[in-house]
JSON list of C-alpha atoms in Angstrom, two decimals:
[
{"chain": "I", "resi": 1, "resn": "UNK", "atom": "CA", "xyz": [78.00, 122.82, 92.71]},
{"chain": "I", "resi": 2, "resn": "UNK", "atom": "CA", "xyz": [78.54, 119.88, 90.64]},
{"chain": "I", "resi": 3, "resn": "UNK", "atom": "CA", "xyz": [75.45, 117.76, 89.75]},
{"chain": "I", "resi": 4, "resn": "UNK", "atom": "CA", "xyz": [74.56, 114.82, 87.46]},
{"chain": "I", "resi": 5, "resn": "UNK", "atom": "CA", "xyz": [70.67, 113.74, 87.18]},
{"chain": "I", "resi": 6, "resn": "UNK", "atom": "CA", "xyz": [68.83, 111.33, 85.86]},
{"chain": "I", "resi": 7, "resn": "UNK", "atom": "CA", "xyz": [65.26, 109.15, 86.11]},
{"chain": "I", "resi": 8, "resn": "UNK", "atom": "CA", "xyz": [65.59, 106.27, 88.21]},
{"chain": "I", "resi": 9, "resn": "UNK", "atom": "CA", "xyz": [63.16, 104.22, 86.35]},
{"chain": "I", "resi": 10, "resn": "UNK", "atom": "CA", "xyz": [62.66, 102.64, 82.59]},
{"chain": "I", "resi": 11, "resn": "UNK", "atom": "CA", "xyz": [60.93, 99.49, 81.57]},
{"chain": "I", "resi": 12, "resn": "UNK", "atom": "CA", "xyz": [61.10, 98.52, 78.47]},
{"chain": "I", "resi": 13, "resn": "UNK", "atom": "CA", "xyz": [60.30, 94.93, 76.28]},
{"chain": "I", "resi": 14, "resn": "UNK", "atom": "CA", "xyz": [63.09, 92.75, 74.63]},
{"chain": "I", "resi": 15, "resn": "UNK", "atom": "CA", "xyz": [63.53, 94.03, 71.12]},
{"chain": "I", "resi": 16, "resn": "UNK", "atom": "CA", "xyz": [62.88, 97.31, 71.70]},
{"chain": "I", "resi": 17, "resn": "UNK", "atom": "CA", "xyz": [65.67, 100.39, 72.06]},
{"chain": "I", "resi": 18, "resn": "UNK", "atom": "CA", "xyz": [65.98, 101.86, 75.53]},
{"chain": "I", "resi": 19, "resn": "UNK", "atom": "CA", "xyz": [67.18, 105.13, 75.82]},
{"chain": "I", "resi": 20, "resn": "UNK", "atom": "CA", "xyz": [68.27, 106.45, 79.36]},
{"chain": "I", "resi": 21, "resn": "UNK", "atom": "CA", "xyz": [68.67, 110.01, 80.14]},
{"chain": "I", "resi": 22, "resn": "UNK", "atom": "CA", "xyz": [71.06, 111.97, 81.81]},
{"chain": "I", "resi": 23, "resn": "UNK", "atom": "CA", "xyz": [72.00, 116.15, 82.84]},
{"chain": "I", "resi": 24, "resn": "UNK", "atom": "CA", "xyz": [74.55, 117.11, 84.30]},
{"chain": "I", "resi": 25, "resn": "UNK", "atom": "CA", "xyz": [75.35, 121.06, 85.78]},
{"chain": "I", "resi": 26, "resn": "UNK", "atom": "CA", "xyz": [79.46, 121.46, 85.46]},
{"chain": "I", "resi": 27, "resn": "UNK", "atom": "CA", "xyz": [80.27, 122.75, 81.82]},
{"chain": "I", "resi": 28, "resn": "UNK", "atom": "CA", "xyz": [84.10, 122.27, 82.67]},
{"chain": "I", "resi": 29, "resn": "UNK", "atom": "CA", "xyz": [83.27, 118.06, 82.10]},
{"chain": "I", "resi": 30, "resn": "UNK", "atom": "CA", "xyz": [85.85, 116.92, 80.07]},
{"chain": "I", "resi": 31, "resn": "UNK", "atom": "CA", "xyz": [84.65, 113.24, 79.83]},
{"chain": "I", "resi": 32, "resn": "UNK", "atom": "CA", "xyz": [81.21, 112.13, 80.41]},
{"chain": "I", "resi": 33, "resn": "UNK", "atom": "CA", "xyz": [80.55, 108.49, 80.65]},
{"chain": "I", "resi": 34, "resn": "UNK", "atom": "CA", "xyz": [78.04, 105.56, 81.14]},
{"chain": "I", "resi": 35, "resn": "UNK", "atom": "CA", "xyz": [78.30, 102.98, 83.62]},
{"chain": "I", "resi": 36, "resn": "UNK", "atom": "CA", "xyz": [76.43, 99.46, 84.30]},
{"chain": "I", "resi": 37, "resn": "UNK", "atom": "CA", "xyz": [75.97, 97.75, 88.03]},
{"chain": "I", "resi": 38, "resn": "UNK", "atom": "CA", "xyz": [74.61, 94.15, 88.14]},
{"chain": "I", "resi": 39, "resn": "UNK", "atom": "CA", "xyz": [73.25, 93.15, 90.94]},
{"chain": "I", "resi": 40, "resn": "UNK", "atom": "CA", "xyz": [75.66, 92.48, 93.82]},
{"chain": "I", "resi": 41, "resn": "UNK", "atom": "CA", "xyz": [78.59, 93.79, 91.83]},
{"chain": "I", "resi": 42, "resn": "UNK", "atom": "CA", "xyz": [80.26, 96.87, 91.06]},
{"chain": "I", "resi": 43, "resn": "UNK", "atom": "CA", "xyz": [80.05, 99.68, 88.34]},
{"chain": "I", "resi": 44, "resn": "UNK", "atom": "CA", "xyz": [81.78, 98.84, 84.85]},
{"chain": "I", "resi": 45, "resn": "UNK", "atom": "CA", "xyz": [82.28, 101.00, 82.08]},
{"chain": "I", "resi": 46, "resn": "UNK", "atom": "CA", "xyz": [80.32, 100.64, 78.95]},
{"chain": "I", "resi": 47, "resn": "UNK", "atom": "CA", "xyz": [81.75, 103.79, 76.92]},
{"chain": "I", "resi": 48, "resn": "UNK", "atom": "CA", "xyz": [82.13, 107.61, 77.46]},
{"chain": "I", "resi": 49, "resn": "UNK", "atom": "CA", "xyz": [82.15, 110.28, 75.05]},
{"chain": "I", "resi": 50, "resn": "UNK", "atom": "CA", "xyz": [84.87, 113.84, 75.17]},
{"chain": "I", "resi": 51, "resn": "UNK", "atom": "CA", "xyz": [83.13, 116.87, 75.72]},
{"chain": "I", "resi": 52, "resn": "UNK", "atom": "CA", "xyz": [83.95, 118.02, 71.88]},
{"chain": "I", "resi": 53, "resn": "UNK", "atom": "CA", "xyz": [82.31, 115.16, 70.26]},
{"chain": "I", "resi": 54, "resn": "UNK", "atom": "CA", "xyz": [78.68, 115.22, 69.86]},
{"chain": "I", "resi": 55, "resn": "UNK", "atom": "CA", "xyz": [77.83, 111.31, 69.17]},
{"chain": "I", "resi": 56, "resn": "UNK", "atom": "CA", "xyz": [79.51, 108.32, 69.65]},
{"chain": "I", "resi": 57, "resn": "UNK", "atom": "CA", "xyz": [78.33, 104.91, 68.03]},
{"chain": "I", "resi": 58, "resn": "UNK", "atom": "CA", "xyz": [79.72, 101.32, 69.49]},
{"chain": "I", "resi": 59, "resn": "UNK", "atom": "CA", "xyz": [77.95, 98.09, 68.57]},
{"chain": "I", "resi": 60, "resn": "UNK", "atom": "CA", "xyz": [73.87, 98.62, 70.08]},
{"chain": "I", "resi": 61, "resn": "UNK", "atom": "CA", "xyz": [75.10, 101.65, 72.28]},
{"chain": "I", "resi": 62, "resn": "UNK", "atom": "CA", "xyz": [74.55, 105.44, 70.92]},
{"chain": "I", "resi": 63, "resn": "UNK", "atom": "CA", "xyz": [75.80, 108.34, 73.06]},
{"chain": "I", "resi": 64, "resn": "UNK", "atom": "CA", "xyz": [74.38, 111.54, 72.50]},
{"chain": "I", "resi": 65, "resn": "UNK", "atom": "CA", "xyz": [76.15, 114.77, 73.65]},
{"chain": "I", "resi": 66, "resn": "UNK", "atom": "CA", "xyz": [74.27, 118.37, 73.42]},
{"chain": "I", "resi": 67, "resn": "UNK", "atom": "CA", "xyz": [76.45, 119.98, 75.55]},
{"chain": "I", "resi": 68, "resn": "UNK", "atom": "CA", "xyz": [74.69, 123.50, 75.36]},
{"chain": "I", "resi": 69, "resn": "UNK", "atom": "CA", "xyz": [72.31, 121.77, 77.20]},
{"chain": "I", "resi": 70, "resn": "UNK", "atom": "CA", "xyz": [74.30, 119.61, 79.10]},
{"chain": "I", "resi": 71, "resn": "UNK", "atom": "CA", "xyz": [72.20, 117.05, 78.35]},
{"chain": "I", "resi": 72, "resn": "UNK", "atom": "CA", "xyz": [73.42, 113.07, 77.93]},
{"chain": "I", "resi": 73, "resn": "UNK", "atom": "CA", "xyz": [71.69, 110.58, 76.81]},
{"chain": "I", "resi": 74, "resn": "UNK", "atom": "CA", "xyz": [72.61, 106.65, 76.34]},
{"chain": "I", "resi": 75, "resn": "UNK", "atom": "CA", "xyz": [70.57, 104.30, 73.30]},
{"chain": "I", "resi": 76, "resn": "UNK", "atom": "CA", "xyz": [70.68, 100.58, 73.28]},
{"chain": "I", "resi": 77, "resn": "UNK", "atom": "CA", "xyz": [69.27, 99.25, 70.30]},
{"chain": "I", "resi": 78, "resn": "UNK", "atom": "CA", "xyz": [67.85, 95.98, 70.23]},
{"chain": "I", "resi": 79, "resn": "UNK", "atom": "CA", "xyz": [67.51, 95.92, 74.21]},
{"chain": "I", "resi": 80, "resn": "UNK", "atom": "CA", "xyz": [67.61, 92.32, 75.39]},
{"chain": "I", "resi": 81, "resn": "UNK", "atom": "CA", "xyz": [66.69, 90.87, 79.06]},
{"chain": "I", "resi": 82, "resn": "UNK", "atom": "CA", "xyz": [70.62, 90.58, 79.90]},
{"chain": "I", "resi": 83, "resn": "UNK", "atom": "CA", "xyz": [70.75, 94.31, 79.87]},
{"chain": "I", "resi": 84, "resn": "UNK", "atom": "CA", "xyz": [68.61, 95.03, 82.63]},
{"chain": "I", "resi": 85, "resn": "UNK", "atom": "CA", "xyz": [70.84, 96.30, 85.23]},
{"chain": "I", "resi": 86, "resn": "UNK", "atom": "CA", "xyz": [71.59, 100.35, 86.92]},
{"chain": "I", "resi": 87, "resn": "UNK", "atom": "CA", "xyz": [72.98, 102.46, 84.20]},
{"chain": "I", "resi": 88, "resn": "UNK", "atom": "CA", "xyz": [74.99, 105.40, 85.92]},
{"chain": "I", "resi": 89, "resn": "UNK", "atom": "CA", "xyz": [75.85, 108.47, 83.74]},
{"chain": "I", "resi": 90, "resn": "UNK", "atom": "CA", "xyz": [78.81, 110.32, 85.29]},
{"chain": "I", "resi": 91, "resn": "UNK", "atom": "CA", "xyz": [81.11, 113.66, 84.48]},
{"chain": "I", "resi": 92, "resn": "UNK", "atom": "CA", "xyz": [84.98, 113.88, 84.88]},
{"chain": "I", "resi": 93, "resn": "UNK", "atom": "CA", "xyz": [85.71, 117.05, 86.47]},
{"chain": "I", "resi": 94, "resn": "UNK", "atom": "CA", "xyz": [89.94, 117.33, 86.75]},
{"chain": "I", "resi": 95, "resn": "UNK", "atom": "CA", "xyz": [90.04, 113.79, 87.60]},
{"chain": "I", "resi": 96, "resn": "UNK", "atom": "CA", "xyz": [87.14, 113.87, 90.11]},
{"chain": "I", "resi": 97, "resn": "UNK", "atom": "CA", "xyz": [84.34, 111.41, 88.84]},
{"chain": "I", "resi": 98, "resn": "UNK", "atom": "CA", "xyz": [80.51, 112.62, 89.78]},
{"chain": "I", "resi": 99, "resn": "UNK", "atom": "CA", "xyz": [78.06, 109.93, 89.12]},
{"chain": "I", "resi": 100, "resn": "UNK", "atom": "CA", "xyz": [74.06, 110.36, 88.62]},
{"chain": "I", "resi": 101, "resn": "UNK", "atom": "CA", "xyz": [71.51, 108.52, 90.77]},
{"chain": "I", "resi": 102, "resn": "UNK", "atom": "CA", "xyz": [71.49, 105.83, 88.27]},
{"chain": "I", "resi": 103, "resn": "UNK", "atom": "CA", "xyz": [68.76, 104.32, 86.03]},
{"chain": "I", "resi": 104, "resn": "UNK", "atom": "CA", "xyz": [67.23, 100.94, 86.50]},
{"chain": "I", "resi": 105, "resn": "UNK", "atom": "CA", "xyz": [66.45, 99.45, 83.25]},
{"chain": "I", "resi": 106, "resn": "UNK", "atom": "CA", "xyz": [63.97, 96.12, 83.52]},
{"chain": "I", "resi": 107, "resn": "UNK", "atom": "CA", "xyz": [63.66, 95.02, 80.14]},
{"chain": "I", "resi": 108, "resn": "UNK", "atom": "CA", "xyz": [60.65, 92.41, 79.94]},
{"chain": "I", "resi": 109, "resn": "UNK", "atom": "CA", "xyz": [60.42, 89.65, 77.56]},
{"chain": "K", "resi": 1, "resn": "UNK", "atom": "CA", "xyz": [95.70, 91.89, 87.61]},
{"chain": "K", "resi": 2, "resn": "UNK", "atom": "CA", "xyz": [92.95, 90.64, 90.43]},
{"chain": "K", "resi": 3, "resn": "UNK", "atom": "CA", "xyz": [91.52, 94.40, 89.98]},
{"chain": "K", "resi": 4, "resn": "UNK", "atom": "CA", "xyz": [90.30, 96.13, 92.51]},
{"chain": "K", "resi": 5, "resn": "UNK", "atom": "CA", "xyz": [90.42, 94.31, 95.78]},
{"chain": "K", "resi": 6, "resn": "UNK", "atom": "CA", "xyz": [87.93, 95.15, 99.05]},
{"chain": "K", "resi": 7, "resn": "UNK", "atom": "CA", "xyz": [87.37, 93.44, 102.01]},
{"chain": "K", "resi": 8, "resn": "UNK", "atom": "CA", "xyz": [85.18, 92.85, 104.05]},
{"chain": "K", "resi": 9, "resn": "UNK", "atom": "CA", "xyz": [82.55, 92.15, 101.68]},
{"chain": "K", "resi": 10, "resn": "UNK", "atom": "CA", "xyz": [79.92, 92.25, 104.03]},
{"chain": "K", "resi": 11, "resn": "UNK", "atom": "CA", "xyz": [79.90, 93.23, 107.22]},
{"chain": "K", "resi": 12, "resn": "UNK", "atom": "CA", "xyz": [77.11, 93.49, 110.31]},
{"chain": "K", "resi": 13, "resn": "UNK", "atom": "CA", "xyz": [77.74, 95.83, 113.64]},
{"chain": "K", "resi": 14, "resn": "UNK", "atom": "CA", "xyz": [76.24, 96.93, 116.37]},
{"chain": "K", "resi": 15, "resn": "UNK", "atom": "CA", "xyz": [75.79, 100.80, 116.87]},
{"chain": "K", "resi": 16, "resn": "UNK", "atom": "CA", "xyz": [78.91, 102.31, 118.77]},
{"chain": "K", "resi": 17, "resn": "UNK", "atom": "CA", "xyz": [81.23, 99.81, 117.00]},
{"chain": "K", "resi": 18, "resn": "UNK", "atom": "CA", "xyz": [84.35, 100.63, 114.99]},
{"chain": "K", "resi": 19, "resn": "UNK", "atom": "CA", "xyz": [84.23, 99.91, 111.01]},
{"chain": "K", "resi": 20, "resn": "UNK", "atom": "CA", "xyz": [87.36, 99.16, 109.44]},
{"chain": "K", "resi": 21, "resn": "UNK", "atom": "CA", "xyz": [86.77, 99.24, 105.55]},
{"chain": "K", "resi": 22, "resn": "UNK", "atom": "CA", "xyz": [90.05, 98.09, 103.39]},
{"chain": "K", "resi": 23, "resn": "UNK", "atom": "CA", "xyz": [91.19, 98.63, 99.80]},
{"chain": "K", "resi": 24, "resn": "UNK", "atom": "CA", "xyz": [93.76, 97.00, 97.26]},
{"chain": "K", "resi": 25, "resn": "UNK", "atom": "CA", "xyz": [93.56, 99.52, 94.28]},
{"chain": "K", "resi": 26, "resn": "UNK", "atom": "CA", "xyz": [94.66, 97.89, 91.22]},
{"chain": "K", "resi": 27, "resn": "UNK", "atom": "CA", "xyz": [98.97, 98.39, 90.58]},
{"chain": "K", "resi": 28, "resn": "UNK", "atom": "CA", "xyz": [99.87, 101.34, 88.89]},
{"chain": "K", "resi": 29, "resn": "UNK", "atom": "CA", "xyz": [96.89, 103.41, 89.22]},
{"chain": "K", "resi": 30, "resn": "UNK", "atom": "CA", "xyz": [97.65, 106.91, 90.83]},
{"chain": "K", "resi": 31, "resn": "UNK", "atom": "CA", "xyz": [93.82, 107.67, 91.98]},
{"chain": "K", "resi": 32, "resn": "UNK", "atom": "CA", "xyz": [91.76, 106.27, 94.12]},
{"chain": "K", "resi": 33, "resn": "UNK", "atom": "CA", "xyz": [88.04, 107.33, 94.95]},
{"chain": "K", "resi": 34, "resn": "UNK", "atom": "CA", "xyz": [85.55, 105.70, 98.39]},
{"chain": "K", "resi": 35, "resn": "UNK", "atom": "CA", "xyz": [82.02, 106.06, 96.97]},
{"chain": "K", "resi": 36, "resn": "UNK", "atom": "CA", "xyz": [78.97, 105.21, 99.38]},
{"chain": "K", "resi": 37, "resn": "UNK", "atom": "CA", "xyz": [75.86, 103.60, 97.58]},
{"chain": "K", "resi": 38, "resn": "UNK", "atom": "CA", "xyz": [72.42, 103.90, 99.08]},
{"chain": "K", "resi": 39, "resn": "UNK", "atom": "CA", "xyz": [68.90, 104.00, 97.25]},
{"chain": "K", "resi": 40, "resn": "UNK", "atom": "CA", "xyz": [68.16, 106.80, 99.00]},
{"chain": "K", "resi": 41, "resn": "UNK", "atom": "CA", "xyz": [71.03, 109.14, 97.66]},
{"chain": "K", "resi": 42, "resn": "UNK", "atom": "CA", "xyz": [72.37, 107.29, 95.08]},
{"chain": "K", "resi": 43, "resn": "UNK", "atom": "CA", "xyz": [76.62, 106.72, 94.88]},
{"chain": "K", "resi": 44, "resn": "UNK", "atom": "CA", "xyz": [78.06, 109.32, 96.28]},
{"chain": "K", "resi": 45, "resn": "UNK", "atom": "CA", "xyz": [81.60, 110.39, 96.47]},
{"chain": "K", "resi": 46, "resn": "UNK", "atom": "CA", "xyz": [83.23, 110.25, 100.22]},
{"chain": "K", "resi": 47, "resn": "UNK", "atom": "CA", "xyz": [86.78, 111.22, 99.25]},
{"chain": "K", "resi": 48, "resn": "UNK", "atom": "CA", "xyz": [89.30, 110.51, 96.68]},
{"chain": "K", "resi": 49, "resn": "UNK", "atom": "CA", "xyz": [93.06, 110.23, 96.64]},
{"chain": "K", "resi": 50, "resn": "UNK", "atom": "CA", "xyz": [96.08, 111.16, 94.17]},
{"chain": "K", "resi": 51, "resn": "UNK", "atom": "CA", "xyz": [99.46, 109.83, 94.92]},
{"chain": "K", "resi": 52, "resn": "UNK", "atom": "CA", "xyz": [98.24, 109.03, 97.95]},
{"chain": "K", "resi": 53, "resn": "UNK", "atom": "CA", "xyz": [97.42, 112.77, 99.16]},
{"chain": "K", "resi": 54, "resn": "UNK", "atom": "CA", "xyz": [93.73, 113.35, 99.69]},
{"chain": "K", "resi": 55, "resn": "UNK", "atom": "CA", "xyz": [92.68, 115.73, 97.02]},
{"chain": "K", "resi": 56, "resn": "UNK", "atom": "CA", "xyz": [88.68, 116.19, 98.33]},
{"chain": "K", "resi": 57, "resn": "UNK", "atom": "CA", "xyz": [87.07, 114.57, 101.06]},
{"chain": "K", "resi": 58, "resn": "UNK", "atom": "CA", "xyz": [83.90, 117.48, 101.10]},
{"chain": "K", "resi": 59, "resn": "UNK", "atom": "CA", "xyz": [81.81, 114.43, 100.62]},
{"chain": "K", "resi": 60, "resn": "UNK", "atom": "CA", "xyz": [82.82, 112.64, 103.84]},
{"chain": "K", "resi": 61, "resn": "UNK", "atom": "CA", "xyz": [79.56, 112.76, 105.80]},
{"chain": "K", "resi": 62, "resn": "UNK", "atom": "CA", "xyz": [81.11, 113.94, 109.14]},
{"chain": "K", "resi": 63, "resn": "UNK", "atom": "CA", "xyz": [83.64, 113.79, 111.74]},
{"chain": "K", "resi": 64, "resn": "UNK", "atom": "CA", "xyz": [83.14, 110.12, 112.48]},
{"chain": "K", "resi": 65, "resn": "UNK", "atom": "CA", "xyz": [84.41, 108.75, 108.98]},
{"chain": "K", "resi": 66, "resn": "UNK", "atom": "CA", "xyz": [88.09, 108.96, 108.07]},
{"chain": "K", "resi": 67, "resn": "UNK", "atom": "CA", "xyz": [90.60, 107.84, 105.00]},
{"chain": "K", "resi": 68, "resn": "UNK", "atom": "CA", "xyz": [93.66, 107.31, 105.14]},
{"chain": "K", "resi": 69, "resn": "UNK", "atom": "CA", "xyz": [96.06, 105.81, 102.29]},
{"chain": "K", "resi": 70, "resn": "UNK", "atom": "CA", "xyz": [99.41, 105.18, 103.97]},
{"chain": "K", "resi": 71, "resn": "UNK", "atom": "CA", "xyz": [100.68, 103.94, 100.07]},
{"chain": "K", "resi": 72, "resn": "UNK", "atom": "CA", "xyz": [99.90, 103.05, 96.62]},
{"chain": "K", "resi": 73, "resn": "UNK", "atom": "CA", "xyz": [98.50, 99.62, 97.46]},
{"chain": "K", "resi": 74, "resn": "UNK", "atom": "CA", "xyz": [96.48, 100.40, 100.97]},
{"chain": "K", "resi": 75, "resn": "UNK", "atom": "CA", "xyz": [93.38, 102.52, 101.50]},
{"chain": "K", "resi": 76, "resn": "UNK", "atom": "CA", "xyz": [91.34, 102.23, 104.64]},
{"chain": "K", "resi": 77, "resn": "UNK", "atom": "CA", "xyz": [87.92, 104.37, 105.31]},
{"chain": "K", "resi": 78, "resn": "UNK", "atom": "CA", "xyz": [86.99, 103.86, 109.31]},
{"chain": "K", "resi": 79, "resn": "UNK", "atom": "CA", "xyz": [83.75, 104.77, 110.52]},
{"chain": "K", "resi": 80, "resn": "UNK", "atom": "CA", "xyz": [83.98, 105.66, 114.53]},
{"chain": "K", "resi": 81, "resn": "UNK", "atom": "CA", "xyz": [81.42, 105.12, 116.17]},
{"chain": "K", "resi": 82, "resn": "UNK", "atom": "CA", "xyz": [79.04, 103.46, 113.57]},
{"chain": "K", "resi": 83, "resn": "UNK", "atom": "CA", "xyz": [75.09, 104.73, 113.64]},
{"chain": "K", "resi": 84, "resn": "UNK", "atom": "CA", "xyz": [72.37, 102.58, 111.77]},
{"chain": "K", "resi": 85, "resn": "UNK", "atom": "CA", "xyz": [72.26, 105.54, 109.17]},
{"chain": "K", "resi": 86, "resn": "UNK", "atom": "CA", "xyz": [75.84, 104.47, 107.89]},
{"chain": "K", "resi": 87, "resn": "UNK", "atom": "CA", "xyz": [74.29, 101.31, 106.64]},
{"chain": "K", "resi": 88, "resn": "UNK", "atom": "CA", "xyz": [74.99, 100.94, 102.89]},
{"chain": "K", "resi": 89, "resn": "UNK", "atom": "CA", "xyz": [77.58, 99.41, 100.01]},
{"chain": "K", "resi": 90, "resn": "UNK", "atom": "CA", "xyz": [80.76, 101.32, 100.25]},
{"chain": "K", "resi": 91, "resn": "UNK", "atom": "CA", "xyz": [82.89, 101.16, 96.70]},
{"chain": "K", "resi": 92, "resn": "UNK", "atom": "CA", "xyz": [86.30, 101.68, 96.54]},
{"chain": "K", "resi": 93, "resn": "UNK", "atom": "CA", "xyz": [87.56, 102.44, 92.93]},
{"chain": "K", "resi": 94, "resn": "UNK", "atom": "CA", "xyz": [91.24, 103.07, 91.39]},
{"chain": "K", "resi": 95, "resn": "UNK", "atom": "CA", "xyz": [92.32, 104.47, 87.85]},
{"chain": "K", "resi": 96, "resn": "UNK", "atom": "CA", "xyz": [95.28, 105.61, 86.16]},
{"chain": "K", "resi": 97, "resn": "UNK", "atom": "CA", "xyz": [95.46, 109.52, 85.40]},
{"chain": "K", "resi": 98, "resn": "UNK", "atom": "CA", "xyz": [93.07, 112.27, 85.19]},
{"chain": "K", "resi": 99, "resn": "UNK", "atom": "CA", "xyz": [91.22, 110.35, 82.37]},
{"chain": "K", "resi": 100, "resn": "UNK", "atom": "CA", "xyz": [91.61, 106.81, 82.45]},
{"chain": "K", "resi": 101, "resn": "UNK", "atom": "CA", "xyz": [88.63, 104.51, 83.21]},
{"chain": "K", "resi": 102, "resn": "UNK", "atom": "CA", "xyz": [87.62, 103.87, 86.57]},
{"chain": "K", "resi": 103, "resn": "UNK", "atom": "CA", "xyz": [87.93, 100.10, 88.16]},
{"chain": "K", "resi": 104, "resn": "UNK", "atom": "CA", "xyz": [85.63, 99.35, 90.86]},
{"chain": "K", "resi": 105, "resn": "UNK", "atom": "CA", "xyz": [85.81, 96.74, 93.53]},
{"chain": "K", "resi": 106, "resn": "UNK", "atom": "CA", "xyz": [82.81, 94.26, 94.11]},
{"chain": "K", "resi": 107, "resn": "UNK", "atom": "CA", "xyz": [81.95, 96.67, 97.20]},
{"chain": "K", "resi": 108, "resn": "UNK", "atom": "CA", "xyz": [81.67, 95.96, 101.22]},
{"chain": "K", "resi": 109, "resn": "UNK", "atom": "CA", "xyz": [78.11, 95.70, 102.03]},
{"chain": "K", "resi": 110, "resn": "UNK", "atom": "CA", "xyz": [77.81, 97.65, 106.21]},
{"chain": "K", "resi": 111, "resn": "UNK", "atom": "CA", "xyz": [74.54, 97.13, 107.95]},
{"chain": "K", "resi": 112, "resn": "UNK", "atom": "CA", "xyz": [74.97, 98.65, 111.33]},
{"chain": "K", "resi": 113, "resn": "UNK", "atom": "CA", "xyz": [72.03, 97.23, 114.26]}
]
């Protein structure tokens, strides 16, 4: 069935890139995407990335695709103490979003 | 828009009782999902809706939770009776089309005593 993974856990110190890891089991994804939850609040989209591409670059985030693999992975370069939050890495299957256990990110200063 | 609108936001029971979760999608979006967050299993998907038709509800836990969406602007997930395991932050979320981003609501928080 469908399935979307990841570690629940990554510290990391201000400065520093954080990268946050994600698989996922259905190869029929046609979107995959990352999401951030602040406390107390709901999920918001950072950026996704179509199953044909294998990178996509905005501002401090890199997405990595290797979709033989189905492996996802998100890069924030230059990680600073406002991005700690739950990251949630999620697939689009015909409309149907499946997200990951998410990833809590402390960044320490 | 005021996005994605849910209400309660928090809300404390007693064991037996009737939960009555609402949700105000955002206008103009044709889907709309009920997600369940606990630390224990994460956000997981209860049911969603296109035009108003249930499309998958596999993820409802059991008999005693129910969606309905009588129209475009109204979702309600009910929870009869509530048990103490039902405690967690129930999300409802809306888009527009297959691909469009998902919108999520600021959640109802259900602790059930």
């Amino acid at each position: 069935g469908e399935d979307v993974e990841q570690s629940l856990f990554l510290s990391v110190r201000e400065g520093d890139s954080s990268v946050i890891n994600c698989t996922y089991t259905d190869s029929s994804s046609t979107y995959l995407y990352w999401y951030k939850q602040e406390p107390g609040a709901g999920l918001q989209l950072l950026t996704y990335i179509f199953s044909n591409m294998d990178m996509k670059q905005d501002q401090r985030l890199t997405v990595l695709l290797n979709k033989k693999d189905k492996h996802l992975s998100l890069r924030i370069a230059d990680t600073q103490t406002g991005d700690s939050a739950i990251y949630f890495c999620a697939s689009n299957q015909g409309g149907k979003l499946i997200f990951g256990q998410g990833t809590e990110l402390s960044v320490k200063p | 828009d005021a996005g994605v609108i849910q209400s309660p936001r928090h809300e404390v029971t007693e064991m037996g009782q009737e939960v009555t979760l609402r949700c105000k999608p955002i206008s103009g979006h044709d889907y709309l999902f009920w997600y369940r967050q606990t630390m224990m299993r994460g956000l997981e998907l209860l049911i969603y809706f296109n035009n108003n038709v249930p499309i998958d509800d596999s993820g409802m836990p059991e008999d005693r939770f129910s969606a309905k969406m009588p129209n475009a602007s109204f979702s309600t997930l009910k929870i009869q009776p509530s048990e103490p395991r039902d405690s967690a932050v129930y999300f409802c979320a809306s888009k527009w089309g297959a691909t469009g981003e998902l919108f999520f609501g600021e959640g109802s928080r259900l602790t059930v005593l």
